[in-house]
Coordinates of C-alpha atoms in Angstrom, one line a residue:
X43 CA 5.1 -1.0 -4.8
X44 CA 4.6 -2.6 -8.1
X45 CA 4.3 0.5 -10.7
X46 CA 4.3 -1.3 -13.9
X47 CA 5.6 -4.5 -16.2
X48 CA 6.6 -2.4 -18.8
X49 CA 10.5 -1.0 -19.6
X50 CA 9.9 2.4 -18.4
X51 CA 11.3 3.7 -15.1
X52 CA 9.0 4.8 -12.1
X53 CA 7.4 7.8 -11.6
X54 CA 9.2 9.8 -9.0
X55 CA 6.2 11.8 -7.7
X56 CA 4.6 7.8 -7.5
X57 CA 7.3 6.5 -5.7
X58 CA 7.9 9.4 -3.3
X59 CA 4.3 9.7 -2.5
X60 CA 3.9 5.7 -1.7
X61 CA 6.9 5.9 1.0
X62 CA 4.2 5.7 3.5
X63 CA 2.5 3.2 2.5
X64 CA 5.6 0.9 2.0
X65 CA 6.1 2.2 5.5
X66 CA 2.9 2.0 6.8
X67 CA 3.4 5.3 9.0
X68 CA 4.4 8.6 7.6
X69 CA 8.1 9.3 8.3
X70 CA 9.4 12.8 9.5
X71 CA 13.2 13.8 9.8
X72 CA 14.1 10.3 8.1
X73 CA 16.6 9.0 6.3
X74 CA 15.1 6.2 3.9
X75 CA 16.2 3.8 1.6
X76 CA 14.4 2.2 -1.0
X77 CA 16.0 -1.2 -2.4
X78 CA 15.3 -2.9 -5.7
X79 CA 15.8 -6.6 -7.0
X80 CA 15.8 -7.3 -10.5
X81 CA 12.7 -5.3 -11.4
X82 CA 13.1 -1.7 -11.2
X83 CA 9.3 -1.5 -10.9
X84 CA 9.3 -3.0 -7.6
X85 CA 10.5 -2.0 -4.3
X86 CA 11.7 -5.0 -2.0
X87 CA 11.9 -3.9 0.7
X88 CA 12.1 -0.1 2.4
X89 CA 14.6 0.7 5.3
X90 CA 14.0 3.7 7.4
X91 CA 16.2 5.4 9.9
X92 CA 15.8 8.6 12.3
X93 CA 17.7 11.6 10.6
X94 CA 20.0 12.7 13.5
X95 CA 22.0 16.1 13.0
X96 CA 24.3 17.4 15.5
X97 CA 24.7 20.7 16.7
X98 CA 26.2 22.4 13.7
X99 CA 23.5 20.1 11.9
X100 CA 25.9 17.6 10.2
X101 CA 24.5 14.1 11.0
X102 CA 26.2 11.9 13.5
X103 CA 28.6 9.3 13.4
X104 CA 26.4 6.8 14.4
X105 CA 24.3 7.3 11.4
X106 CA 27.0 6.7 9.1
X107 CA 27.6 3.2 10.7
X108 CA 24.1 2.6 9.9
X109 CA 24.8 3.0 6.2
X110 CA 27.5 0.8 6.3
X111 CA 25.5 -2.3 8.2
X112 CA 22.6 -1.8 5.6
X113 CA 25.3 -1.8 2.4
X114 CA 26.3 -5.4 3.5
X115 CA 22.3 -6.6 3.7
X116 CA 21.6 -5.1 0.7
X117 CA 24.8 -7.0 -0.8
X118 CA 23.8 -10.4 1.0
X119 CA 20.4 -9.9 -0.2
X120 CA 21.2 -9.1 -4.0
X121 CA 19.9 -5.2 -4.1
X122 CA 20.4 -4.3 -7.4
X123 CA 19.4 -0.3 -6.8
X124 CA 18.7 1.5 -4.0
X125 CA 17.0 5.0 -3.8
X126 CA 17.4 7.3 -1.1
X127 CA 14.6 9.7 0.6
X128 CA 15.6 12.5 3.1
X129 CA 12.4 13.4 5.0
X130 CA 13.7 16.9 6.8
X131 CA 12.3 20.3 7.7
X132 CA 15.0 22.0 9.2
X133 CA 16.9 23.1 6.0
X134 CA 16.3 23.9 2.2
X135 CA 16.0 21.1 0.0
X136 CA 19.1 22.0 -2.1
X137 CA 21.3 22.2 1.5
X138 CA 24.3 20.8 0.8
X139 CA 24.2 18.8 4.0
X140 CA 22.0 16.6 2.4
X141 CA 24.3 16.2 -0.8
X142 CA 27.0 15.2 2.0
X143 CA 24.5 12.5 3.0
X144 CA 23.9 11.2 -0.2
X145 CA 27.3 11.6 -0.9
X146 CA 28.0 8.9 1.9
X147 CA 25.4 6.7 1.8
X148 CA 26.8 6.4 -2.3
X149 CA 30.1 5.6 -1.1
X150 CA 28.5 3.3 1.0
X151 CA 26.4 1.5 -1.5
X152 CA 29.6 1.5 -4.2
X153 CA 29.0 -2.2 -4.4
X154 CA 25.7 -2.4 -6.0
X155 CA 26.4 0.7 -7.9
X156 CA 26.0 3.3 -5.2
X157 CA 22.7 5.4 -4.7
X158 CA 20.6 5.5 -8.1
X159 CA 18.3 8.6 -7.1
X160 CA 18.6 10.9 -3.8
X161 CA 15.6 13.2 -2.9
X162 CA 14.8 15.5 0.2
X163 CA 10.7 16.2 1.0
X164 CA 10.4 18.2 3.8
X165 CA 7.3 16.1 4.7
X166 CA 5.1 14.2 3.3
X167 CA 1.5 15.4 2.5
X168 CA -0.6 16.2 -0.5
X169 CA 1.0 18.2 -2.6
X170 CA 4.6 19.2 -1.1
X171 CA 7.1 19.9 -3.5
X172 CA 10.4 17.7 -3.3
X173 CA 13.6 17.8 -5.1
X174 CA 15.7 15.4 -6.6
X175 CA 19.5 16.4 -5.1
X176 CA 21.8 13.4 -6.5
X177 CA 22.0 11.7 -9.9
X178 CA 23.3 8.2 -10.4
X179 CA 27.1 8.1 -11.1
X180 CA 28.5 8.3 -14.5
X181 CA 27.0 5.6 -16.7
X182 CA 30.7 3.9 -17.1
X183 CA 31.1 3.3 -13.7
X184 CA 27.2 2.1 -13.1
X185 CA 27.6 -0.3 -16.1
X186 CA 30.7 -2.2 -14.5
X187 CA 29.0 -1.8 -10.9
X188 CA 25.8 -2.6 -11.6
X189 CA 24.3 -3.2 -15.2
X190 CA 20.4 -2.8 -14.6
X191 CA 18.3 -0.4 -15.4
X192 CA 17.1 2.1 -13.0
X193 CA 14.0 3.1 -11.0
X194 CA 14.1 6.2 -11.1
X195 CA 15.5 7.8 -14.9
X196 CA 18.3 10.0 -14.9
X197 CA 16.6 12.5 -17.7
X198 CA 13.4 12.0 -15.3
X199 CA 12.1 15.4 -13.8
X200 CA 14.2 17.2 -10.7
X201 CA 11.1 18.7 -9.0
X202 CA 7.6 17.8 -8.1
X203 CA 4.4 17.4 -5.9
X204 CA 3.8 15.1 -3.9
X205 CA 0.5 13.1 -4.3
X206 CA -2.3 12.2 -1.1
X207 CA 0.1 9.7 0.8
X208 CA -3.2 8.0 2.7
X209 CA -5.0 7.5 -1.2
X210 CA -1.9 6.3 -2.8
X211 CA -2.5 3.2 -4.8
X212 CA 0.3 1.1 -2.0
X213 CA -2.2 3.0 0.8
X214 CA -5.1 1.4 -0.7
X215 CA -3.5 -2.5 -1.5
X216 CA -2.2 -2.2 2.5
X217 CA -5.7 -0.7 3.4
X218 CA -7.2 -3.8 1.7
X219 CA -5.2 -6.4 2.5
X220 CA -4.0 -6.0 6.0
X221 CA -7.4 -3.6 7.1
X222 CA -4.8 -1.2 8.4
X223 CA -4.9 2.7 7.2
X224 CA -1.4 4.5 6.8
X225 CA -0.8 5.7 10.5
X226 CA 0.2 9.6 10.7
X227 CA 3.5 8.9 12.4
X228 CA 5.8 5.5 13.9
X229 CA 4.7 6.3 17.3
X230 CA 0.6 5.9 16.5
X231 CA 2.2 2.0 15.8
X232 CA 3.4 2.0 19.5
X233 CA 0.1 3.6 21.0
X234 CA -1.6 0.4 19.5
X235 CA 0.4 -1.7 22.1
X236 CA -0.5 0.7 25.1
X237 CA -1.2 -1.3 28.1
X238 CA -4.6 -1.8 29.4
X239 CA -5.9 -3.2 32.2
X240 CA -5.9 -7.3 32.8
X241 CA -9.3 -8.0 31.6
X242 CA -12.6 -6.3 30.7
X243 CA -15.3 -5.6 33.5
X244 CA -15.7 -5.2 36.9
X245 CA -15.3 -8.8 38.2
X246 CA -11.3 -9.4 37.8
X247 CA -9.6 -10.9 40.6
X248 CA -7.0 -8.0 40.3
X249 CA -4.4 -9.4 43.4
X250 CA -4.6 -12.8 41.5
X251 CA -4.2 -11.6 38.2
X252 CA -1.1 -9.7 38.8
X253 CA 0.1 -12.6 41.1
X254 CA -0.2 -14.9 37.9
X255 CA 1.6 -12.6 35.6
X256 CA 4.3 -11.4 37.8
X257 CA 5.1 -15.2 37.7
X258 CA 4.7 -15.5 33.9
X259 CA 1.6 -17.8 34.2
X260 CA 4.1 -21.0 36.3
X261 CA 4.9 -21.5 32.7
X262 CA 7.9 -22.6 31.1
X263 CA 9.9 -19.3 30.4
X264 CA 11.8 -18.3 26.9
X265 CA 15.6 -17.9 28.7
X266 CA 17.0 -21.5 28.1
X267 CA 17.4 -21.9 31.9
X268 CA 17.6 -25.1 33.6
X269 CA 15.2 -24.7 36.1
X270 CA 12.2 -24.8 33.4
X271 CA 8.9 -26.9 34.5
X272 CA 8.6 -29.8 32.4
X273 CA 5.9 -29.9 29.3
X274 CA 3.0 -31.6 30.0
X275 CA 2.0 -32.6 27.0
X276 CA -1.8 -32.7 27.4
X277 CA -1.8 -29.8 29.4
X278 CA 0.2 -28.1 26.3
X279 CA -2.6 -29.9 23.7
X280 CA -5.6 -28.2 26.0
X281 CA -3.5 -24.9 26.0
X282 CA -3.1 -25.3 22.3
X283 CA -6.6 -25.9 21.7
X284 CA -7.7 -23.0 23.8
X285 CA -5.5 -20.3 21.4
X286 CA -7.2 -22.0 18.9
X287 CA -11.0 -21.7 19.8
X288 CA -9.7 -17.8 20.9
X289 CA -8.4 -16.9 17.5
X290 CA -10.9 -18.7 15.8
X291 CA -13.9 -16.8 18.0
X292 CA -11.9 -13.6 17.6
X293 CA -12.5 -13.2 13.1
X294 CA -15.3 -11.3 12.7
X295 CA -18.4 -12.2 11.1
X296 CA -18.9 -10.8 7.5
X297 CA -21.8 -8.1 8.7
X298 CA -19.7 -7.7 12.2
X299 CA -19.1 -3.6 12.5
X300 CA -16.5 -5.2 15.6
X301 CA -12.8 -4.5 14.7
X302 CA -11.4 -6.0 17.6
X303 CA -11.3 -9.0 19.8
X304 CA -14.5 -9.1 21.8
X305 CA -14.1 -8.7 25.4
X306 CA -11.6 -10.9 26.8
X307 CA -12.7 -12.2 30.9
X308 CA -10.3 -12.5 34.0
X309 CA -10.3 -16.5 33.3
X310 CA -9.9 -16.5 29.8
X311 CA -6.9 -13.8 29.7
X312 CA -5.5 -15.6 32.3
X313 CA -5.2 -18.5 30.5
X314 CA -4.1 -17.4 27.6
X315 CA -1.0 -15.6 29.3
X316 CA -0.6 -18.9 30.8
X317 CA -0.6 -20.7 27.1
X318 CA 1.9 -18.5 25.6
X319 CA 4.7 -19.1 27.6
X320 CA 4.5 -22.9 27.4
X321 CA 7.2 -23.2 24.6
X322 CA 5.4 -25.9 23.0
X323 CA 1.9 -23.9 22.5
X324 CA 3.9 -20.6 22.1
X325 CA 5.9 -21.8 18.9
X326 CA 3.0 -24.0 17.3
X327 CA 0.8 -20.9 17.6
X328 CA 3.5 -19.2 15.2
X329 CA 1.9 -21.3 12.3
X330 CA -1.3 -19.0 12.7
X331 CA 1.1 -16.0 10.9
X332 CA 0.4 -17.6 7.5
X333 CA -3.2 -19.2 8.0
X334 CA -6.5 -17.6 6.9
X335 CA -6.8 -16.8 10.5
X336 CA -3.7 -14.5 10.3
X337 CA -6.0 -11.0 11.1
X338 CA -7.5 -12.6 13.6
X339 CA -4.4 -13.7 15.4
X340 CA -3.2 -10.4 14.6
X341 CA -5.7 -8.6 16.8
X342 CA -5.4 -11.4 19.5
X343 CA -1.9 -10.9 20.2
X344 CA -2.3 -7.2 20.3
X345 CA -4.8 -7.5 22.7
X346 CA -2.9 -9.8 24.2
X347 CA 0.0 -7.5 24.8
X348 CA -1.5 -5.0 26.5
X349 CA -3.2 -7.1 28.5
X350 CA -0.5 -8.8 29.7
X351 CA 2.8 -8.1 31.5
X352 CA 6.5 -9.6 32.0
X353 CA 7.1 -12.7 30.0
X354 CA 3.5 -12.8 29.1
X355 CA 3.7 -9.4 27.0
X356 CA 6.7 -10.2 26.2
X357 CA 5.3 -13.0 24.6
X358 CA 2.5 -12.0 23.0
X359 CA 4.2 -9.3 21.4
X360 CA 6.8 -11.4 19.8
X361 CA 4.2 -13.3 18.4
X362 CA 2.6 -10.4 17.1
X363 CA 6.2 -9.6 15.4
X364 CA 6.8 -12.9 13.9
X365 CA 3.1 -12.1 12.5
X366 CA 4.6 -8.8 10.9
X367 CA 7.7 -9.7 9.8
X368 CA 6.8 -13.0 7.7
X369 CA 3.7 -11.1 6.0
X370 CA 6.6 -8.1 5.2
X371 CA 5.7 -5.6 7.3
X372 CA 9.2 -4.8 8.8
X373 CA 7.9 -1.1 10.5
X374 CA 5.1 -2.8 12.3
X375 CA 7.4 -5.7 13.5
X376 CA 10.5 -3.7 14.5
X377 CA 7.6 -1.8 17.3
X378 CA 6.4 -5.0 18.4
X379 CA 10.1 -6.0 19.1
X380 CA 10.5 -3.4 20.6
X381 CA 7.6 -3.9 23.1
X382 CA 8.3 -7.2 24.0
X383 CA 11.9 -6.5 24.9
X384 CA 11.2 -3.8 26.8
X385 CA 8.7 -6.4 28.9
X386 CA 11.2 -9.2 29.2
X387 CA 14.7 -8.3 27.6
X388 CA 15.6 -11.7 27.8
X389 CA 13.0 -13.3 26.0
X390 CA 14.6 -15.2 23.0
X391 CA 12.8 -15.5 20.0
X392 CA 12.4 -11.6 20.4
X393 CA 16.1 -11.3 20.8
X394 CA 16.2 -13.1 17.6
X395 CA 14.1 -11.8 15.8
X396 CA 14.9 -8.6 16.2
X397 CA 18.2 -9.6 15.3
X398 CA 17.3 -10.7 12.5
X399 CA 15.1 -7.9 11.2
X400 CA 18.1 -5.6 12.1
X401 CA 20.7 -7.8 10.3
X402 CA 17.9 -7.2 6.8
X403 CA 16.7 -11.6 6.9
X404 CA 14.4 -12.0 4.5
X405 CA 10.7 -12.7 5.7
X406 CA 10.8 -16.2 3.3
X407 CA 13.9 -17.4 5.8
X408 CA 11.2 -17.8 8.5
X409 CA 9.7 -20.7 6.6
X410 CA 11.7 -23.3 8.3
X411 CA 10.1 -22.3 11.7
X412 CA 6.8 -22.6 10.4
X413 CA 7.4 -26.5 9.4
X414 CA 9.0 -26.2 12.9
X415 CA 5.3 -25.0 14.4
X416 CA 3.3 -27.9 12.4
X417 CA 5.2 -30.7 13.8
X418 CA 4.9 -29.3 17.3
X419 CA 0.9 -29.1 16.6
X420 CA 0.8 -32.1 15.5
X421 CA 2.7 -34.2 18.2
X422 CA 0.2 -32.6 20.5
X423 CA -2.7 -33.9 18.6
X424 CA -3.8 -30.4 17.8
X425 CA -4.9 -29.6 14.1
X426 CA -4.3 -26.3 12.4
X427 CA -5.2 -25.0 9.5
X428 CA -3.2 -25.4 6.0
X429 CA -1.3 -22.3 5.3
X430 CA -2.9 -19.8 2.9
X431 CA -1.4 -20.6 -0.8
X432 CA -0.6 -16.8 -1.7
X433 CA 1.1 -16.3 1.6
X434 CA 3.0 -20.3 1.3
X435 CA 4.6 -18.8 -1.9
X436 CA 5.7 -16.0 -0.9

């Protein structure tokens, strides 16, 4: 969210009501974090966690191990504020359960001058009040912890409405530039990776099919054993140049109503399974995350992944999450991680990505893999397109 360029702090009702869109999803009994850099205008990045309260409705232990791992990337990663949202409906705003939250997550945070803002919504839709619960410490202590302004004012109102979460001004950018509409809730993300069957139509060879993805394609697998086939190289180049003409075919035309791949045959999703667990096709397709073709890779490897099963899902996915989480969209990465580890727990470049997107790495650190992906292209004589200039900055 990028509210202004001027000196004065955010909005709260703006900032609260483009959570979701930061998001992507709209969050219920959360526990979110909203992290600033140097401009107190602009969120970097938002970190989102379920809210679990045990039986007397304290929240658990394992919660408050949580805050403590996500202090030490917001440290490594110079955070200079960080607001925190409780998204709850099982108590009052003004429950001092959530003070005892904040309370923690501002010991937590002590570094970077604990927690600048705290506010409890008990959901978020047009027009629901929320309440601002915890002020920024005294201004003596801020100014030795952390001497920047803050996004949110202290003088700044301590109750408000909500605005139309889906219409926000971060909805619409995300609408626009990614074609994808603030989902109602985190589990809508992991319906979009539901399997499906192998291929469209009547005509799959079913007993083949599964046969072929049961043995992830006769492929070179992700686990670093020894007993790997060796790359053929111009095997690997036709592979290569298969993804290629796929992703390519899958953009849509400029009057196409199509929001999807077209339909994908026995042969072709057979081959494609095959392609993406050859290491050498697999990580120069990664380059695709940062091309003009990025959408349209985007909706192959979705398709991909529910097509798809063992090592083959579980490469497609991961593909699908290096997609996410070098364009910045952490939510929809962290699902796709999760799919492809729960098809191949093993594979590892899921294993480290998710690492990584747990540990707080910075989408920019993911550069080096993409020279990584060019030179692999290019030593199997396959050309790809020049990254997009607005995504090569960022």
């Amino acid at each position: 969210m990028s509210a202004s360029t001027n000196s004065r702090s955010l909005s709260s009702s703006a900032l609260l009501t483009a959570v979701p869109g930061l998001l992507g999803f709209i969050p219920d009994r959360s526990f979110i974090l909203l992290a600033f850099g140097d401009d107190p205008h602009v969120v970097r990045t938002a970190m989102r966690h379920d809210l679990v309260l045990d039986e007397s409705g304290d929240i658990v232990p394992a919660l408050k191990s949580v805050l403590t791992d996500l202090a030490e990337v917001c440290v490594r990663n110079e955070i200079r504020a960080v607001v925190a949202v409780i998204v709850d409906d099982r108590h009052p705003a003004g429950d001092d359960r959530y003070r005892r939250l904040c309370a923690i997550a501002d010991r937590r945070f002590v570094e970077i001058g604990g927690i600048s803002a705290g506010f409890v919504v008990p959901e978020f839709a047009d027009g629901v009040r929320w309440q601002r619960i915890w002020d920024p410490r005294p201004a003596a202590v801020r100014q030795m912890c952390a001497p920047h302004t803050p996004p949110i004012a202290p003088s700044a109102s301590p109750r408000g409405r909500l605005g139309n979460p889906h219409t926000s001004p971060t909805a619409v950018q995300q609408a626009v530039t990614t074609g994808r509409r603030v989902l109602a809730r985190r589990s809508d993300m992991a319906a979009m990776l539901a399997p499906l069957d192998h291929c469209a139509g009547d005509h799959c060879a079913r007993d083949h099919c599964a046969r072929d993805q049961r043995e992830g394609g006769h492929g070179a697998d992700d686990h670093g054993d020894d007993n790997q086939c060796e790359a053929d190289p111009a095997t690997d180049a036709g592979l290569l140049r298969g993804v290629v003409e796929q992703v390519i075919s899958t953009m849509p035309s400029p009057t196409s109503k199509v929001t999807g791949p077209r339909a994908l045959d026995c042969a072709t999703v057979t081959m494609l399974g095959t392609a993406l667990t050859r290491l050498p096709v697999r990580d120069a397709a990664l380059a695709l995350a940062v091309t003009d073709l990025r959408h349209a890779a985007e909706m192959l490897w979705r398709e991909l992944a529910r097509r798809l099963t063992g090592s083959q899902r579980a490469s497609a996915a991961t593909l699908l999450a290096h997609l996410h989480y070098i364009n910045g969209e952490g939510g929809y990465a962290g699902v796709a991680l999760d799919c492809a580890l729960a098809a191949d727990p093993e594979w590892s470049l899921a294993v480290l990505l998710d690492s990584a997107l747990r540990g707080g790495m910075p989408p920019r650190m993911l550069r080096a893999m993409i020279d990584d992906s060019y030179e692999v292209a290019h030593s199997l004589g396959v050309p790809m397109p020049a990254p997009t200039p607005e995504l090569e900055a960022s």
